[in-house]
PDB file of C-alpha atoms in Angstrom:
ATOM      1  CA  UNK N   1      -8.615  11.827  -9.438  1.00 93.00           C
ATOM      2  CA  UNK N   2      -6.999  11.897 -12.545  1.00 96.00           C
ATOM      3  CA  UNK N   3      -4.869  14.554 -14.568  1.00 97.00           C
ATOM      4  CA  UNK N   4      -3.656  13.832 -18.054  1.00 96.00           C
ATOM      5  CA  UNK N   5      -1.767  16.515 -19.972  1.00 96.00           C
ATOM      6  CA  UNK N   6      -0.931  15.952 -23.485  1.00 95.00           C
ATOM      7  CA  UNK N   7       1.835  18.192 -25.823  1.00 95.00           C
ATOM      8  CA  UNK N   8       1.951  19.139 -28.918  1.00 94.00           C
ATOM      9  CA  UNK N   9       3.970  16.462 -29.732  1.00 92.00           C
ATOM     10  CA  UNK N  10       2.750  12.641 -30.640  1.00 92.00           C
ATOM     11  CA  UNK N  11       3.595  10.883 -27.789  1.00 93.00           C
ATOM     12  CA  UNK N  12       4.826  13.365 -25.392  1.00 97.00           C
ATOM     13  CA  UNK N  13       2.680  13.551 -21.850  1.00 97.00           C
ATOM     14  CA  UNK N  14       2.091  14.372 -17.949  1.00 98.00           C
ATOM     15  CA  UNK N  15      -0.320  12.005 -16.476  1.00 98.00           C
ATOM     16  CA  UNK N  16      -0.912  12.258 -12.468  1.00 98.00           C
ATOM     17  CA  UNK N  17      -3.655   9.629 -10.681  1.00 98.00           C
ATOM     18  CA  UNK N  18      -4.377  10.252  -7.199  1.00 98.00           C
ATOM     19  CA  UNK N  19      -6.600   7.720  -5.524  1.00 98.00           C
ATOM     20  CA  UNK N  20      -7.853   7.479  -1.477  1.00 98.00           C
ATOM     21  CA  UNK N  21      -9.530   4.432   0.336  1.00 97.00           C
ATOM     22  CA  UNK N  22     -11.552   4.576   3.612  1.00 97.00           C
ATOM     23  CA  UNK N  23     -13.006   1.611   4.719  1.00 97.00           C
ATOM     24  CA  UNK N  24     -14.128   0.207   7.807  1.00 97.00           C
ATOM     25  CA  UNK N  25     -15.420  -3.222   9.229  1.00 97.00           C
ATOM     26  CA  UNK N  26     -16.931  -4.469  12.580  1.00 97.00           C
ATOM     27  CA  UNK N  27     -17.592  -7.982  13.154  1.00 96.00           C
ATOM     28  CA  UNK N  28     -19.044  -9.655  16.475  1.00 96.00           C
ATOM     29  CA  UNK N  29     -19.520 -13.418  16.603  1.00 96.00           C
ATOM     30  CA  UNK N  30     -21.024 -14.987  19.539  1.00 95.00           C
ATOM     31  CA  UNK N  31     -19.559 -18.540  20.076  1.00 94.00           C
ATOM     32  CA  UNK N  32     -21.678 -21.228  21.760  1.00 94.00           C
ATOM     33  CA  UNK N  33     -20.359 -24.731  22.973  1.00 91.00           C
ATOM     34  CA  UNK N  34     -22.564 -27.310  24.222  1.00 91.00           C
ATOM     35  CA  UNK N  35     -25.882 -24.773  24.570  1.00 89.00           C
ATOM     36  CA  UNK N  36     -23.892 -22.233  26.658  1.00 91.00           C
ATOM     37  CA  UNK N  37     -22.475 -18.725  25.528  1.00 93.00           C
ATOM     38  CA  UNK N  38     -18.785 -19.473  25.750  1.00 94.00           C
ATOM     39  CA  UNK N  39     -17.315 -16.921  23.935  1.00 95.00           C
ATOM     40  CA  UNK N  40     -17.895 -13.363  21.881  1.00 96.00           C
ATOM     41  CA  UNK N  41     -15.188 -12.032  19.655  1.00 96.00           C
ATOM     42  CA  UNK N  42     -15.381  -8.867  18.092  1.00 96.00           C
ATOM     43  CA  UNK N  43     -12.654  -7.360  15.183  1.00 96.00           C
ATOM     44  CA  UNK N  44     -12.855  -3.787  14.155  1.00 97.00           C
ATOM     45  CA  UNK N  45     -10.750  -3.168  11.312  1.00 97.00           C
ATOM     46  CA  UNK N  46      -9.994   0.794   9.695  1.00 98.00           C
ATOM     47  CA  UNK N  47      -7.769   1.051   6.402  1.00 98.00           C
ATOM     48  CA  UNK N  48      -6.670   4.452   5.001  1.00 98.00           C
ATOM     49  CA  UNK N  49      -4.568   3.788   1.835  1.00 98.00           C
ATOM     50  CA  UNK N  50      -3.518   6.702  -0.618  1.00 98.00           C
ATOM     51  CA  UNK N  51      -2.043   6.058  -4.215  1.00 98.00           C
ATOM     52  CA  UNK N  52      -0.113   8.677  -5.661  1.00 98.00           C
ATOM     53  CA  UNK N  53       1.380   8.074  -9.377  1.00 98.00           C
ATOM     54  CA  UNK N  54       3.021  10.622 -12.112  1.00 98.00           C
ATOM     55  CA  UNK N  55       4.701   9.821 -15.499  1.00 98.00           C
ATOM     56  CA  UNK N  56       5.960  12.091 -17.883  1.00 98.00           C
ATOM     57  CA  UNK N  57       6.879  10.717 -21.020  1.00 97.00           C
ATOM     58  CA  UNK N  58       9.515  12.645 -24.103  1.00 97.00           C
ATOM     59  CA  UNK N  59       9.044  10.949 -27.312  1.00 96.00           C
ATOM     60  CA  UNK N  60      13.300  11.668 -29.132  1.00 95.00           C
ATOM     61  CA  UNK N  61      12.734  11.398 -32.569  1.00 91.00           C
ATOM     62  CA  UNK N  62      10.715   8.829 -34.110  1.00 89.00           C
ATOM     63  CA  UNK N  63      11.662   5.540 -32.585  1.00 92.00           C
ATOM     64  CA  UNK N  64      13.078   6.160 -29.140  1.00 95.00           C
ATOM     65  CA  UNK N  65      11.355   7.809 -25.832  1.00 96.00           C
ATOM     66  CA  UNK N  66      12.683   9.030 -22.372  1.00 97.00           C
ATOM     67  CA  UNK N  67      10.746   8.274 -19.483  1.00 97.00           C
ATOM     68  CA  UNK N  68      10.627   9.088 -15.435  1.00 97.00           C
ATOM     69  CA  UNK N  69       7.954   9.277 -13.005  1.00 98.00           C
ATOM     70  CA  UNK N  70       6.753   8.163  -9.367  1.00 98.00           C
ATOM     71  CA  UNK N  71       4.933   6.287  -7.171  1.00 98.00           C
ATOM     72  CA  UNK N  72       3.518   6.697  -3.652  1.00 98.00           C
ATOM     73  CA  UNK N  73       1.576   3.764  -1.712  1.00 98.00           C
ATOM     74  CA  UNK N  74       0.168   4.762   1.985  1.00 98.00           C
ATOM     75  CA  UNK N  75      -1.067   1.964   3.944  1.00 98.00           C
ATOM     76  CA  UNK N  76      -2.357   1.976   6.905  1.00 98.00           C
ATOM     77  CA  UNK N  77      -4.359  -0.598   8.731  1.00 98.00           C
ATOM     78  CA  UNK N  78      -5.988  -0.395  12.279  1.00 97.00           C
ATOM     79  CA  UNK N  79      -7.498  -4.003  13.797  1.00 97.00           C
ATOM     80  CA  UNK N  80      -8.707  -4.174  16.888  1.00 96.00           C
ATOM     81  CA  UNK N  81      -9.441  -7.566  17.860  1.00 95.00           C
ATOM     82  CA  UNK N  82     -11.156  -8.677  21.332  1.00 95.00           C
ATOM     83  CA  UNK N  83     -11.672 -12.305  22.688  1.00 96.00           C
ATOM     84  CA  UNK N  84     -14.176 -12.492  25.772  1.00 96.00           C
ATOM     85  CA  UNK N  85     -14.934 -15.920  27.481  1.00 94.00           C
ATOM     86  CA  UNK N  86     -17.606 -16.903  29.336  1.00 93.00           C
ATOM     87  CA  UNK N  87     -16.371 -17.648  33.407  1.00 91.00           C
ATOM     88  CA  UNK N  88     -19.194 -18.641  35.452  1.00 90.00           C
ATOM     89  CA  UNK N  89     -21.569 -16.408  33.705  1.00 89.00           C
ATOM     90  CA  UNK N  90     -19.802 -13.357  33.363  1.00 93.00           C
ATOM     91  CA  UNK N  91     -17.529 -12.742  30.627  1.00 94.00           C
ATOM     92  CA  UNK N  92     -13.896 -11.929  30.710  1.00 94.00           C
ATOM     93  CA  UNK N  93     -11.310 -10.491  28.261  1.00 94.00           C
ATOM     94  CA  UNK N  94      -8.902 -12.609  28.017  1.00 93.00           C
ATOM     95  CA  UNK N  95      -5.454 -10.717  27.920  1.00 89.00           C
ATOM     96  CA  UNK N  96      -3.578 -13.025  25.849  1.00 88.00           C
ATOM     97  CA  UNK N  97      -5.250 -13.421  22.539  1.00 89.00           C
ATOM     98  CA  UNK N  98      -7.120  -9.617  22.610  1.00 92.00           C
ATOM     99  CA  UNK N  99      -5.032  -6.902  20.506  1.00 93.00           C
ATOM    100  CA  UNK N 100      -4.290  -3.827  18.634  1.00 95.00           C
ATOM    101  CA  UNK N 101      -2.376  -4.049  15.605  1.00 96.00           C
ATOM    102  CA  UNK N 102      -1.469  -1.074  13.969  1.00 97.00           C
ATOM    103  CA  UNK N 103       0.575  -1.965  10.359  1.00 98.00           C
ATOM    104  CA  UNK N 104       1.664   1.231   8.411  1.00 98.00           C
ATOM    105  CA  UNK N 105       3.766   0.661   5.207  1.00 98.00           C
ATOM    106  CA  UNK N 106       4.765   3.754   3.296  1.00 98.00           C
ATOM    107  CA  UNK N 107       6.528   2.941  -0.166  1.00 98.00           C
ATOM    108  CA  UNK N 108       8.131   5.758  -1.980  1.00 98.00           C
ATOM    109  CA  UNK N 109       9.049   4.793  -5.392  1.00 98.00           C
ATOM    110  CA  UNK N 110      10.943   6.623  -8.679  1.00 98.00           C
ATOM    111  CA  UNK N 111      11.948   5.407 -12.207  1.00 98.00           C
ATOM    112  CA  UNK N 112      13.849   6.239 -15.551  1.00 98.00           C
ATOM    113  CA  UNK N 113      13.847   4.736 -18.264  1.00 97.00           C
ATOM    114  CA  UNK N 114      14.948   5.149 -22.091  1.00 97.00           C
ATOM    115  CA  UNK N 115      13.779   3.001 -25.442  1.00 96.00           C
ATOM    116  CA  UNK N 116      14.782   2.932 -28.765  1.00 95.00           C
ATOM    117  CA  UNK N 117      14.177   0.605 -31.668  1.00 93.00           C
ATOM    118  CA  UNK N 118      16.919  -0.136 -34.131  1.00 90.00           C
ATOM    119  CA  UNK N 119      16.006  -0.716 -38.203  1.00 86.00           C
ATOM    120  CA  UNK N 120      12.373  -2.005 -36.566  1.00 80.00           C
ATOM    121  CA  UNK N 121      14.209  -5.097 -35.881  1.00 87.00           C
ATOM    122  CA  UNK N 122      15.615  -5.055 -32.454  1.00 93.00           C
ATOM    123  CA  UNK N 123      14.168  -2.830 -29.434  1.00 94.00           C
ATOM    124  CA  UNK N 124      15.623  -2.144 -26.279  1.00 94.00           C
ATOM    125  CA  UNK N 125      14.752  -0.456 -22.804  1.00 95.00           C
ATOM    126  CA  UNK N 126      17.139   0.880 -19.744  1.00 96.00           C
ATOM    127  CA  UNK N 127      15.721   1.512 -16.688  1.00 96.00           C
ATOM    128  CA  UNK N 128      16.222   2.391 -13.294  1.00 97.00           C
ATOM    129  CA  UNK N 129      14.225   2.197  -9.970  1.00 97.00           C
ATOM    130  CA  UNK N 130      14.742   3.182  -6.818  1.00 98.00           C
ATOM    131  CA  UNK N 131      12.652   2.418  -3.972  1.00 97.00           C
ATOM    132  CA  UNK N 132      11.850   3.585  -0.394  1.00 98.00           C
ATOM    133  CA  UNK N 133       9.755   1.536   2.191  1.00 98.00           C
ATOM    134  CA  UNK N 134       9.679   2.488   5.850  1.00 98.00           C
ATOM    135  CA  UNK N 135       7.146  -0.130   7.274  1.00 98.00           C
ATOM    136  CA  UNK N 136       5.743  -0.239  11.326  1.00 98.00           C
ATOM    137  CA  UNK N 137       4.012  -2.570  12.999  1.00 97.00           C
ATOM    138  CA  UNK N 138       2.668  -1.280  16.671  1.00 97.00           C
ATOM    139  CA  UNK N 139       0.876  -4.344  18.373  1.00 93.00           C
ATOM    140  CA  UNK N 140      -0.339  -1.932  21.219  1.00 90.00           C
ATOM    141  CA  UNK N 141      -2.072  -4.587  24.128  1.00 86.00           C
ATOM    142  CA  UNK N 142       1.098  -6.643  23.899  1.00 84.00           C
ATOM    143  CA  UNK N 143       3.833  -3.796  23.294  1.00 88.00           C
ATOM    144  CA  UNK N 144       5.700  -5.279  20.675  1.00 92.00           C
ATOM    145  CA  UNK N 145       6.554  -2.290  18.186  1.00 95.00           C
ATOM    146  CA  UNK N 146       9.193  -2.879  15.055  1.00 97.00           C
ATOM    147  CA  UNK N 147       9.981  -0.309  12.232  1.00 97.00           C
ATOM    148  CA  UNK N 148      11.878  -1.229   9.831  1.00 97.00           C
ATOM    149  CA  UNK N 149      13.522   1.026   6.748  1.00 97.00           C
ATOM    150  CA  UNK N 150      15.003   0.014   3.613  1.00 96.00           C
ATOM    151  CA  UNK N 151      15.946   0.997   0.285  1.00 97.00           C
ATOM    152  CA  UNK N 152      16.654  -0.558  -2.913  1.00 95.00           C
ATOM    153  CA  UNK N 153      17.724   0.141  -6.812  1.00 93.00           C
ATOM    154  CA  UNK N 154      16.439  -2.264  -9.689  1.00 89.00           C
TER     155      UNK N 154
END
């Protein structure tokens, strides 16, 4: 989805995009060794991302602009992934290998920046970004979680 809103000055705009991603995918492979079944493995896999974006741009005058906006990525990816081998005709899960990974990144993201050209022989741009991340990654069958939050300026 898409917004775009144009002033009555040249230059001078509000654009938004807003975009959302559902997938989902299930694969099963059945492994044979030597004529015998010896082992199935399935992974199921869900994403949900979400994109959110604005920039508003200010033309100044005829050769210079003002500029700030922001950006929103939301990530977040589901895998379940099983490993069953074959004992004496029955099959088993085995414990070790089998998991649940949940990965979630969240990145938070704003900039400012300002332009000019000089005699249309030199140009120049200042910006600033700042950026937020706060990432997690949840292996449930094994109980290993980590988070982890950080923040930068460019």
């Amino acid at each position: 989805m898409n917004f775009d809103k144009k002033f009555k000055t040249n230059g001078h705009k509000l654009t938004a995009d807003f975009q959302y991603e559902d997938t989902s995918e299930d694969e099963n492979s059945l492994i044979t060794q030597d004529g015998t079944d010896a082992e199935k493995v399935r992974t199921y896999e869900v994403q949900k991302e979400i994109l959110l974006r604005t920039d508003y741009v200010l033309p100044i005058g005829e050769k210079s602009q003002f500029e700030f906006g922001y950006r929103g990525n939301f990530n977040n990816l589901n895998t379940a992934y099983k490993l069953d081998f074959n004992e004496n005709g029955t099959f088993v899960v085995d414990s070790d290998v089998s998991n649940n990974l949940i990965y979630k990144e969240n990145v938070n993201a704003l900039y400012s920046q300002y332009g000019s050209k000089i005699k249309d022989k030199f140009s120049y741009l200042l910006r600033l970004r700042s950026e937020a991340t706060d990432m997690t990654v949840d292996q449930r069958t094994s109980n290993d979680y980590q988070n982890r939050t950080y923040s930068s300026f460019f």
